[in-house]
Amino acid sequence: MNKIFRFFVFTAIAVSSFSFASCGSDDDDEDSTPILVGNPTSPEEISGDTWVLNYGESKSYSTMNGISGFSNLNSSDANGLYLVSVKFYADGTADCEVSGASSKGTYSIDGKEFTCSYDIAYKLTTYNDTSSTTSDKTYRMTMKKGADLAEFFTSQVSTTPMYYTLTQHQISKLGNKLYITMTVTASYNEDIFNDEFIDGAYESAGGKFGDLIKKTIKSDKYTTYYLVYDKK
């Protein structure tokens, strides 16, 4: 419970900090809204080339507890879920690389709807009474609209504090630019963050974060990643 509470208070503090950053940059956010104007593509059109993520042109847009804003993308975002580079083949296979893992993947394109399966790397720590052991693991993730990303997180812990769903996963192309747009929608696990927990967290925090905690649990929470790739 203490670990969960610390996680939750950290989330509340992060949201509070984010609000100050967002309030001062509304105009900049509006001007910097990514407009991904790519056209529908096909395996035949994009195969044979390697596409590399352009961090400078990519962005993420987050909304939580009524607060929203853009941020620049970096390699630690999204827990290594998205492709850092990829080489597509016309037969529906791909050489995929995410942060920390390379694998032979598969993919399909239907209009702009994009499905891609590849390995994600993570470290699994197991505990006993006197020590802990950490080992390198891989998880085969299929990224597509409607995918349950919580399955990945619950492969590492017995119960995830949040649920994650991929509610958008699209691909398009314009010239030598490839665009992948993915939206991750989150909700709190109400089996953990129930009324009893909220009341306990409120009391433990001396009421300071109580209202924010209650609002955050019920609010819409999502992040959209606007990923821009250059043809290598």
mmCIF file with all atom_site columns, N, CA, C and O in Angstrom, residues 54-85:
data_model
loop_
_atom_site.group_PDB
_atom_site.id
_atom_site.type_symbol
_atom_site.label_atom_id
_atom_site.label_alt_id
_atom_site.label_comp_id
_atom_site.label_asym_id
_atom_site.label_entity_id
_atom_site.label_seq_id
_atom_site.pdbx_PDB_ins_code
_atom_site.Cartn_x
_atom_site.Cartn_y
_atom_site.Cartn_z
_atom_site.occupancy
_atom_site.B_iso_or_equiv
_atom_site.pdbx_formal_charge
_atom_site.auth_seq_id
_atom_site.auth_comp_id
_atom_site.auth_asym_id
_atom_site.auth_atom_id
_atom_site.pdbx_PDB_model_num
ATOM 1   N N  . ASN A 1 54 ? 12.733 10.529 -35.931 1.00 0.00 ? 54 ASN A N  1
ATOM 2   C CA . ASN A 1 54 ? 13.295 11.875 -35.815 1.00 0.00 ? 54 ASN A CA 1
ATOM 3   C C  . ASN A 1 54 ? 12.767 12.485 -34.518 1.00 0.00 ? 54 ASN A C  1
ATOM 4   O O  . ASN A 1 54 ? 11.644 12.966 -34.457 1.00 0.00 ? 54 ASN A O  1
ATOM 5   N N  . TYR A 1 55 ? 13.594 12.454 -33.460 1.00 0.00 ? 55 TYR A N  1
ATOM 6   C CA . TYR A 1 55 ? 13.146 12.950 -32.159 1.00 0.00 ? 55 TYR A CA 1
ATOM 7   C C  . TYR A 1 55 ? 12.871 14.447 -32.195 1.00 0.00 ? 55 TYR A C  1
ATOM 8   O O  . TYR A 1 55 ? 11.981 14.941 -31.497 1.00 0.00 ? 55 TYR A O  1
ATOM 9   N N  . GLY A 1 56 ? 13.623 15.185 -33.001 1.00 0.00 ? 56 GLY A N  1
ATOM 10  C CA . GLY A 1 56 ? 13.448 16.633 -33.054 1.00 0.00 ? 56 GLY A CA 1
ATOM 11  C C  . GLY A 1 56 ? 12.102 17.056 -33.607 1.00 0.00 ? 56 GLY A C  1
ATOM 12  O O  . GLY A 1 56 ? 11.552 18.086 -33.206 1.00 0.00 ? 56 GLY A O  1
ATOM 13  N N  . GLU A 1 57 ? 11.528 16.258 -34.516 1.00 0.00 ? 57 GLU A N  1
ATOM 14  C CA . GLU A 1 57 ? 10.242 16.604 -35.126 1.00 0.00 ? 57 GLU A CA 1
ATOM 15  C C  . GLU A 1 57 ? 9.066  15.901 -34.454 1.00 0.00 ? 57 GLU A C  1
ATOM 16  O O  . GLU A 1 57 ? 7.912  16.251 -34.698 1.00 0.00 ? 57 GLU A O  1
ATOM 17  N N  . SER A 1 58 ? 9.345  14.915 -33.631 1.00 0.00 ? 58 SER A N  1
ATOM 18  C CA . SER A 1 58 ? 8.280  14.158 -32.969 1.00 0.00 ? 58 SER A CA 1
ATOM 19  C C  . SER A 1 58 ? 7.867  14.836 -31.667 1.00 0.00 ? 58 SER A C  1
ATOM 20  O O  . SER A 1 58 ? 8.672  15.506 -31.025 1.00 0.00 ? 58 SER A O  1
ATOM 21  N N  . LYS A 1 59 ? 6.611  14.663 -31.303 1.00 0.00 ? 59 LYS A N  1
ATOM 22  C CA . LYS A 1 59 ? 6.087  15.269 -30.075 1.00 0.00 ? 59 LYS A CA 1
ATOM 23  C C  . LYS A 1 59 ? 5.089  14.335 -29.405 1.00 0.00 ? 59 LYS A C  1
ATOM 24  O O  . LYS A 1 59 ? 4.599  13.383 -30.021 1.00 0.00 ? 59 LYS A O  1
ATOM 25  N N  . SER A 1 60 ? 4.794  14.629 -28.153 1.00 0.00 ? 60 SER A N  1
ATOM 26  C CA . SER A 1 60 ? 3.708  13.941 -27.471 1.00 0.00 ? 60 SER A CA 1
ATOM 27  C C  . SER A 1 60 ? 2.761  14.988 -26.895 1.00 0.00 ? 60 SER A C  1
ATOM 28  O O  . SER A 1 60 ? 3.181  16.105 -26.552 1.00 0.00 ? 60 SER A O  1
ATOM 29  N N  . TYR A 1 61 ? 1.494  14.643 -26.829 1.00 0.00 ? 61 TYR A N  1
ATOM 30  C CA . TYR A 1 61 ? 0.461  15.535 -26.315 1.00 0.00 ? 61 TYR A CA 1
ATOM 31  C C  . TYR A 1 61 ? -0.302 14.796 -25.239 1.00 0.00 ? 61 TYR A C  1
ATOM 32  O O  . TYR A 1 61 ? -0.868 13.726 -25.486 1.00 0.00 ? 61 TYR A O  1
ATOM 33  N N  . SER A 1 62 ? -0.302 15.326 -24.024 1.00 0.00 ? 62 SER A N  1
ATOM 34  C CA . SER A 1 62 ? -0.930 14.643 -22.889 1.00 0.00 ? 62 SER A CA 1
ATOM 35  C C  . SER A 1 62 ? -2.075 15.451 -22.312 1.00 0.00 ? 62 SER A C  1
ATOM 36  O O  . SER A 1 62 ? -2.013 16.691 -22.266 1.00 0.00 ? 62 SER A O  1
ATOM 37  N N  . THR A 1 63 ? -3.106 14.748 -21.868 1.00 0.00 ? 63 THR A N  1
ATOM 38  C CA . THR A 1 63 ? -4.226 15.358 -21.158 1.00 0.00 ? 63 THR A CA 1
ATOM 39  C C  . THR A 1 63 ? -4.485 14.543 -19.900 1.00 0.00 ? 63 THR A C  1
ATOM 40  O O  . THR A 1 63 ? -4.590 13.319 -19.951 1.00 0.00 ? 63 THR A O  1
ATOM 41  N N  . MET A 1 64 ? -4.574 15.245 -18.762 1.00 0.00 ? 64 MET A N  1
ATOM 42  C CA . MET A 1 64 ? -4.855 14.582 -17.489 1.00 0.00 ? 64 MET A CA 1
ATOM 43  C C  . MET A 1 64 ? -5.474 15.581 -16.537 1.00 0.00 ? 64 MET A C  1
ATOM 44  O O  . MET A 1 64 ? -4.937 16.685 -16.377 1.00 0.00 ? 64 MET A O  1
ATOM 45  N N  . ASN A 1 65 ? -6.592 15.227 -15.957 1.00 0.00 ? 65 ASN A N  1
ATOM 46  C CA . ASN A 1 65 ? -7.246 16.073 -14.958 1.00 0.00 ? 65 ASN A CA 1
ATOM 47  C C  . ASN A 1 65 ? -7.544 17.472 -15.497 1.00 0.00 ? 65 ASN A C  1
ATOM 48  O O  . ASN A 1 65 ? -7.426 18.465 -14.797 1.00 0.00 ? 65 ASN A O  1
ATOM 49  N N  . GLY A 1 66 ? -7.901 17.545 -16.788 1.00 0.00 ? 66 GLY A N  1
ATOM 50  C CA . GLY A 1 66 ? -8.241 18.824 -17.397 1.00 0.00 ? 66 GLY A CA 1
ATOM 51  C C  . GLY A 1 66 ? -7.052 19.663 -17.791 1.00 0.00 ? 66 GLY A C  1
ATOM 52  O O  . GLY A 1 66 ? -7.214 20.787 -18.276 1.00 0.00 ? 66 GLY A O  1
ATOM 53  N N  . ILE A 1 67 ? -5.846 19.159 -17.588 1.00 0.00 ? 67 ILE A N  1
ATOM 54  C CA . ILE A 1 67 ? -4.623 19.880 -17.945 1.00 0.00 ? 67 ILE A CA 1
ATOM 55  C C  . ILE A 1 67 ? -4.016 19.193 -19.162 1.00 0.00 ? 67 ILE A C  1
ATOM 56  O O  . ILE A 1 67 ? -3.941 17.974 -19.223 1.00 0.00 ? 67 ILE A O  1
ATOM 57  N N  . SER A 1 68 ? -3.577 19.974 -20.150 1.00 0.00 ? 68 SER A N  1
ATOM 58  C CA . SER A 1 68 ? -3.036 19.366 -21.357 1.00 0.00 ? 68 SER A CA 1
ATOM 59  C C  . SER A 1 68 ? -1.910 20.214 -21.922 1.00 0.00 ? 68 SER A C  1
ATOM 60  O O  . SER A 1 68 ? -1.791 21.404 -21.620 1.00 0.00 ? 68 SER A O  1
ATOM 61  N N  . GLY A 1 69 ? -1.087 19.591 -22.738 1.00 0.00 ? 69 GLY A N  1
ATOM 62  C CA . GLY A 1 69 ? 0.003  20.317 -23.372 1.00 0.00 ? 69 GLY A CA 1
ATOM 63  C C  . GLY A 1 69 ? 0.924  19.393 -24.127 1.00 0.00 ? 69 GLY A C  1
ATOM 64  O O  . GLY A 1 69 ? 0.906  18.178 -23.955 1.00 0.00 ? 69 GLY A O  1
ATOM 65  N N  . PHE A 1 70 ? 1.743  20.007 -24.997 1.00 0.00 ? 70 PHE A N  1
ATOM 66  C CA . PHE A 1 70 ? 2.714  19.270 -25.789 1.00 0.00 ? 70 PHE A CA 1
ATOM 67  C C  . PHE A 1 70 ? 4.046  19.199 -25.064 1.00 0.00 ? 70 PHE A C  1
ATOM 68  O O  . PHE A 1 70 ? 4.381  20.061 -24.246 1.00 0.00 ? 70 PHE A O  1
ATOM 69  N N  . SER A 1 71 ? 4.819  18.177 -25.372 1.00 0.00 ? 71 SER A N  1
ATOM 70  C CA . SER A 1 71 ? 6.197  18.096 -24.898 1.00 0.00 ? 71 SER A CA 1
ATOM 71  C C  . SER A 1 71 ? 7.039  17.439 -25.977 1.00 0.00 ? 71 SER A C  1
ATOM 72  O O  . SER A 1 71 ? 6.529  16.702 -26.824 1.00 0.00 ? 71 SER A O  1
ATOM 73  N N  . ASN A 1 72 ? 8.327  17.753 -25.965 1.00 0.00 ? 72 ASN A N  1
ATOM 74  C CA . ASN A 1 72 ? 9.239  17.131 -26.908 1.00 0.00 ? 72 ASN A CA 1
ATOM 75  C C  . ASN A 1 72 ? 9.434  15.665 -26.549 1.00 0.00 ? 72 ASN A C  1
ATOM 76  O O  . ASN A 1 72 ? 9.331  15.268 -25.389 1.00 0.00 ? 72 ASN A O  1
ATOM 77  N N  . LEU A 1 73 ? 9.723  14.876 -27.554 1.00 0.00 ? 73 LEU A N  1
ATOM 78  C CA . LEU A 1 73 ? 9.878  13.452 -27.352 1.00 0.00 ? 73 LEU A CA 1
ATOM 79  C C  . LEU A 1 73 ? 11.322 13.126 -26.982 1.00 0.00 ? 73 LEU A C  1
ATOM 80  O O  . LEU A 1 73 ? 12.258 13.764 -27.464 1.00 0.00 ? 73 LEU A O  1
ATOM 81  N N  . ASN A 1 74 ? 11.503 12.152 -26.112 1.00 0.00 ? 74 ASN A N  1
ATOM 82  C CA . ASN A 1 74 ? 12.845 11.661 -25.830 1.00 0.00 ? 74 ASN A CA 1
ATOM 83  C C  . ASN A 1 74 ? 12.820 10.150 -25.695 1.00 0.00 ? 74 ASN A C  1
ATOM 84  O O  . ASN A 1 74 ? 11.750 9.536  -25.657 1.00 0.00 ? 74 ASN A O  1
ATOM 85  N N  . SER A 1 75 ? 13.990 9.549  -25.632 1.00 0.00 ? 75 SER A N  1
ATOM 86  C CA . SER A 1 75 ? 14.094 8.096  -25.730 1.00 0.00 ? 75 SER A CA 1
ATOM 87  C C  . SER A 1 75 ? 13.498 7.368  -24.537 1.00 0.00 ? 75 SER A C  1
ATOM 88  O O  . SER A 1 75 ? 13.288 6.151  -24.603 1.00 0.00 ? 75 SER A O  1
ATOM 89  N N  . SER A 1 76 ? 13.222 8.063  -23.435 1.00 0.00 ? 76 SER A N  1
ATOM 90  C CA . SER A 1 76 ? 12.673 7.397  -22.259 1.00 0.00 ? 76 SER A CA 1
ATOM 91  C C  . SER A 1 76 ? 11.144 7.407  -22.239 1.00 0.00 ? 76 SER A C  1
ATOM 92  O O  . SER A 1 76 ? 10.535 6.822  -21.355 1.00 0.00 ? 76 SER A O  1
ATOM 93  N N  . ASP A 1 77 ? 10.506 8.059  -23.198 1.00 0.00 ? 77 ASP A N  1
ATOM 94  C CA . ASP A 1 77 ? 9.049  8.117  -23.233 1.00 0.00 ? 77 ASP A CA 1
ATOM 95  C C  . ASP A 1 77 ? 8.439  6.756  -23.592 1.00 0.00 ? 77 ASP A C  1
ATOM 96  O O  . ASP A 1 77 ? 9.049  5.930  -24.253 1.00 0.00 ? 77 ASP A O  1
ATOM 97  N N  . ALA A 1 78 ? 7.199  6.561  -23.146 1.00 0.00 ? 78 ALA A N  1
ATOM 98  C CA . ALA A 1 78 ? 6.356  5.427  -23.573 1.00 0.00 ? 78 ALA A CA 1
ATOM 99  C C  . ALA A 1 78 ? 6.933  4.068  -23.215 1.00 0.00 ? 78 ALA A C  1
ATOM 100 O O  . ALA A 1 78 ? 6.538  3.058  -23.781 1.00 0.00 ? 78 ALA A O  1
ATOM 101 N N  . ASN A 1 79 ? 7.880  4.030  -22.251 1.00 0.00 ? 79 ASN A N  1
ATOM 102 C CA . ASN A 1 79 ? 8.425  2.756  -21.779 1.00 0.00 ? 79 ASN A CA 1
ATOM 103 C C  . ASN A 1 79 ? 8.980  1.889  -22.911 1.00 0.00 ? 79 ASN A C  1
ATOM 104 O O  . ASN A 1 79 ? 8.905  0.666  -22.878 1.00 0.00 ? 79 ASN A O  1
ATOM 105 N N  . GLY A 1 80 ? 9.542  2.547  -23.930 1.00 0.00 ? 80 GLY A N  1
ATOM 106 C CA . GLY A 1 80 ? 10.118 1.788  -25.035 1.00 0.00 ? 80 GLY A CA 1
ATOM 107 C C  . GLY A 1 80 ? 9.094  1.080  -25.897 1.00 0.00 ? 80 GLY A C  1
ATOM 108 O O  . GLY A 1 80 ? 9.388  0.080  -26.548 1.00 0.00 ? 80 GLY A O  1
ATOM 109 N N  . LEU A 1 81 ? 7.863  1.582  -25.940 1.00 0.00 ? 81 LEU A N  1
ATOM 110 C CA . LEU A 1 81 ? 6.814  0.912  -26.706 1.00 0.00 ? 81 LEU A CA 1
ATOM 111 C C  . LEU A 1 81 ? 6.901  1.177  -28.201 1.00 0.00 ? 81 LEU A C  1
ATOM 112 O O  . LEU A 1 81 ? 6.554  0.324  -29.001 1.00 0.00 ? 81 LEU A O  1
ATOM 113 N N  . TYR A 1 82 ? 7.341  2.357  -28.587 1.00 0.00 ? 82 TYR A N  1
ATOM 114 C CA . TYR A 1 82 ? 7.269  2.702  -30.007 1.00 0.00 ? 82 TYR A CA 1
ATOM 115 C C  . TYR A 1 82 ? 8.574  2.388  -30.733 1.00 0.00 ? 82 TYR A C  1
ATOM 116 O O  . TYR A 1 82 ? 9.645  2.225  -30.133 1.00 0.00 ? 82 TYR A O  1
ATOM 117 N N  . LEU A 1 83 ? 8.464  2.308  -32.055 1.00 0.00 ? 83 LEU A N  1
ATOM 118 C CA . LEU A 1 83 ? 9.594  1.952  -32.899 1.00 0.00 ? 83 LEU A CA 1
ATOM 119 C C  . LEU A 1 83 ? 10.602 3.098  -32.954 1.00 0.00 ? 83 LEU A C  1
ATOM 120 O O  . LEU A 1 83 ? 10.247 4.247  -33.191 1.00 0.00 ? 83 LEU A O  1
ATOM 121 N N  . VAL A 1 84 ? 11.873 2.760  -32.746 1.00 0.00 ? 84 VAL A N  1
ATOM 122 C CA . VAL A 1 84 ? 12.965 3.718  -32.933 1.00 0.00 ? 84 VAL A CA 1
ATOM 123 C C  . VAL A 1 84 ? 13.413 3.696  -34.389 1.00 0.00 ? 84 VAL A C  1
ATOM 124 O O  . VAL A 1 84 ? 13.730 4.731  -34.964 1.00 0.00 ? 84 VAL A O  1
ATOM 125 N N  . SER A 1 85 ? 13.452 2.530  -34.969 1.00 0.00 ? 85 SER A N  1
ATOM 126 C CA . SER A 1 85 ? 13.710 2.396  -36.402 1.00 0.00 ? 85 SER A CA 1
ATOM 127 C C  . SER A 1 85 ? 13.034 1.123  -36.888 1.00 0.00 ? 85 SER A C  1
ATOM 128 O O  . SER A 1 85 ? 12.776 0.194  -36.109 1.00 0.00 ? 85 SER A O  1
#
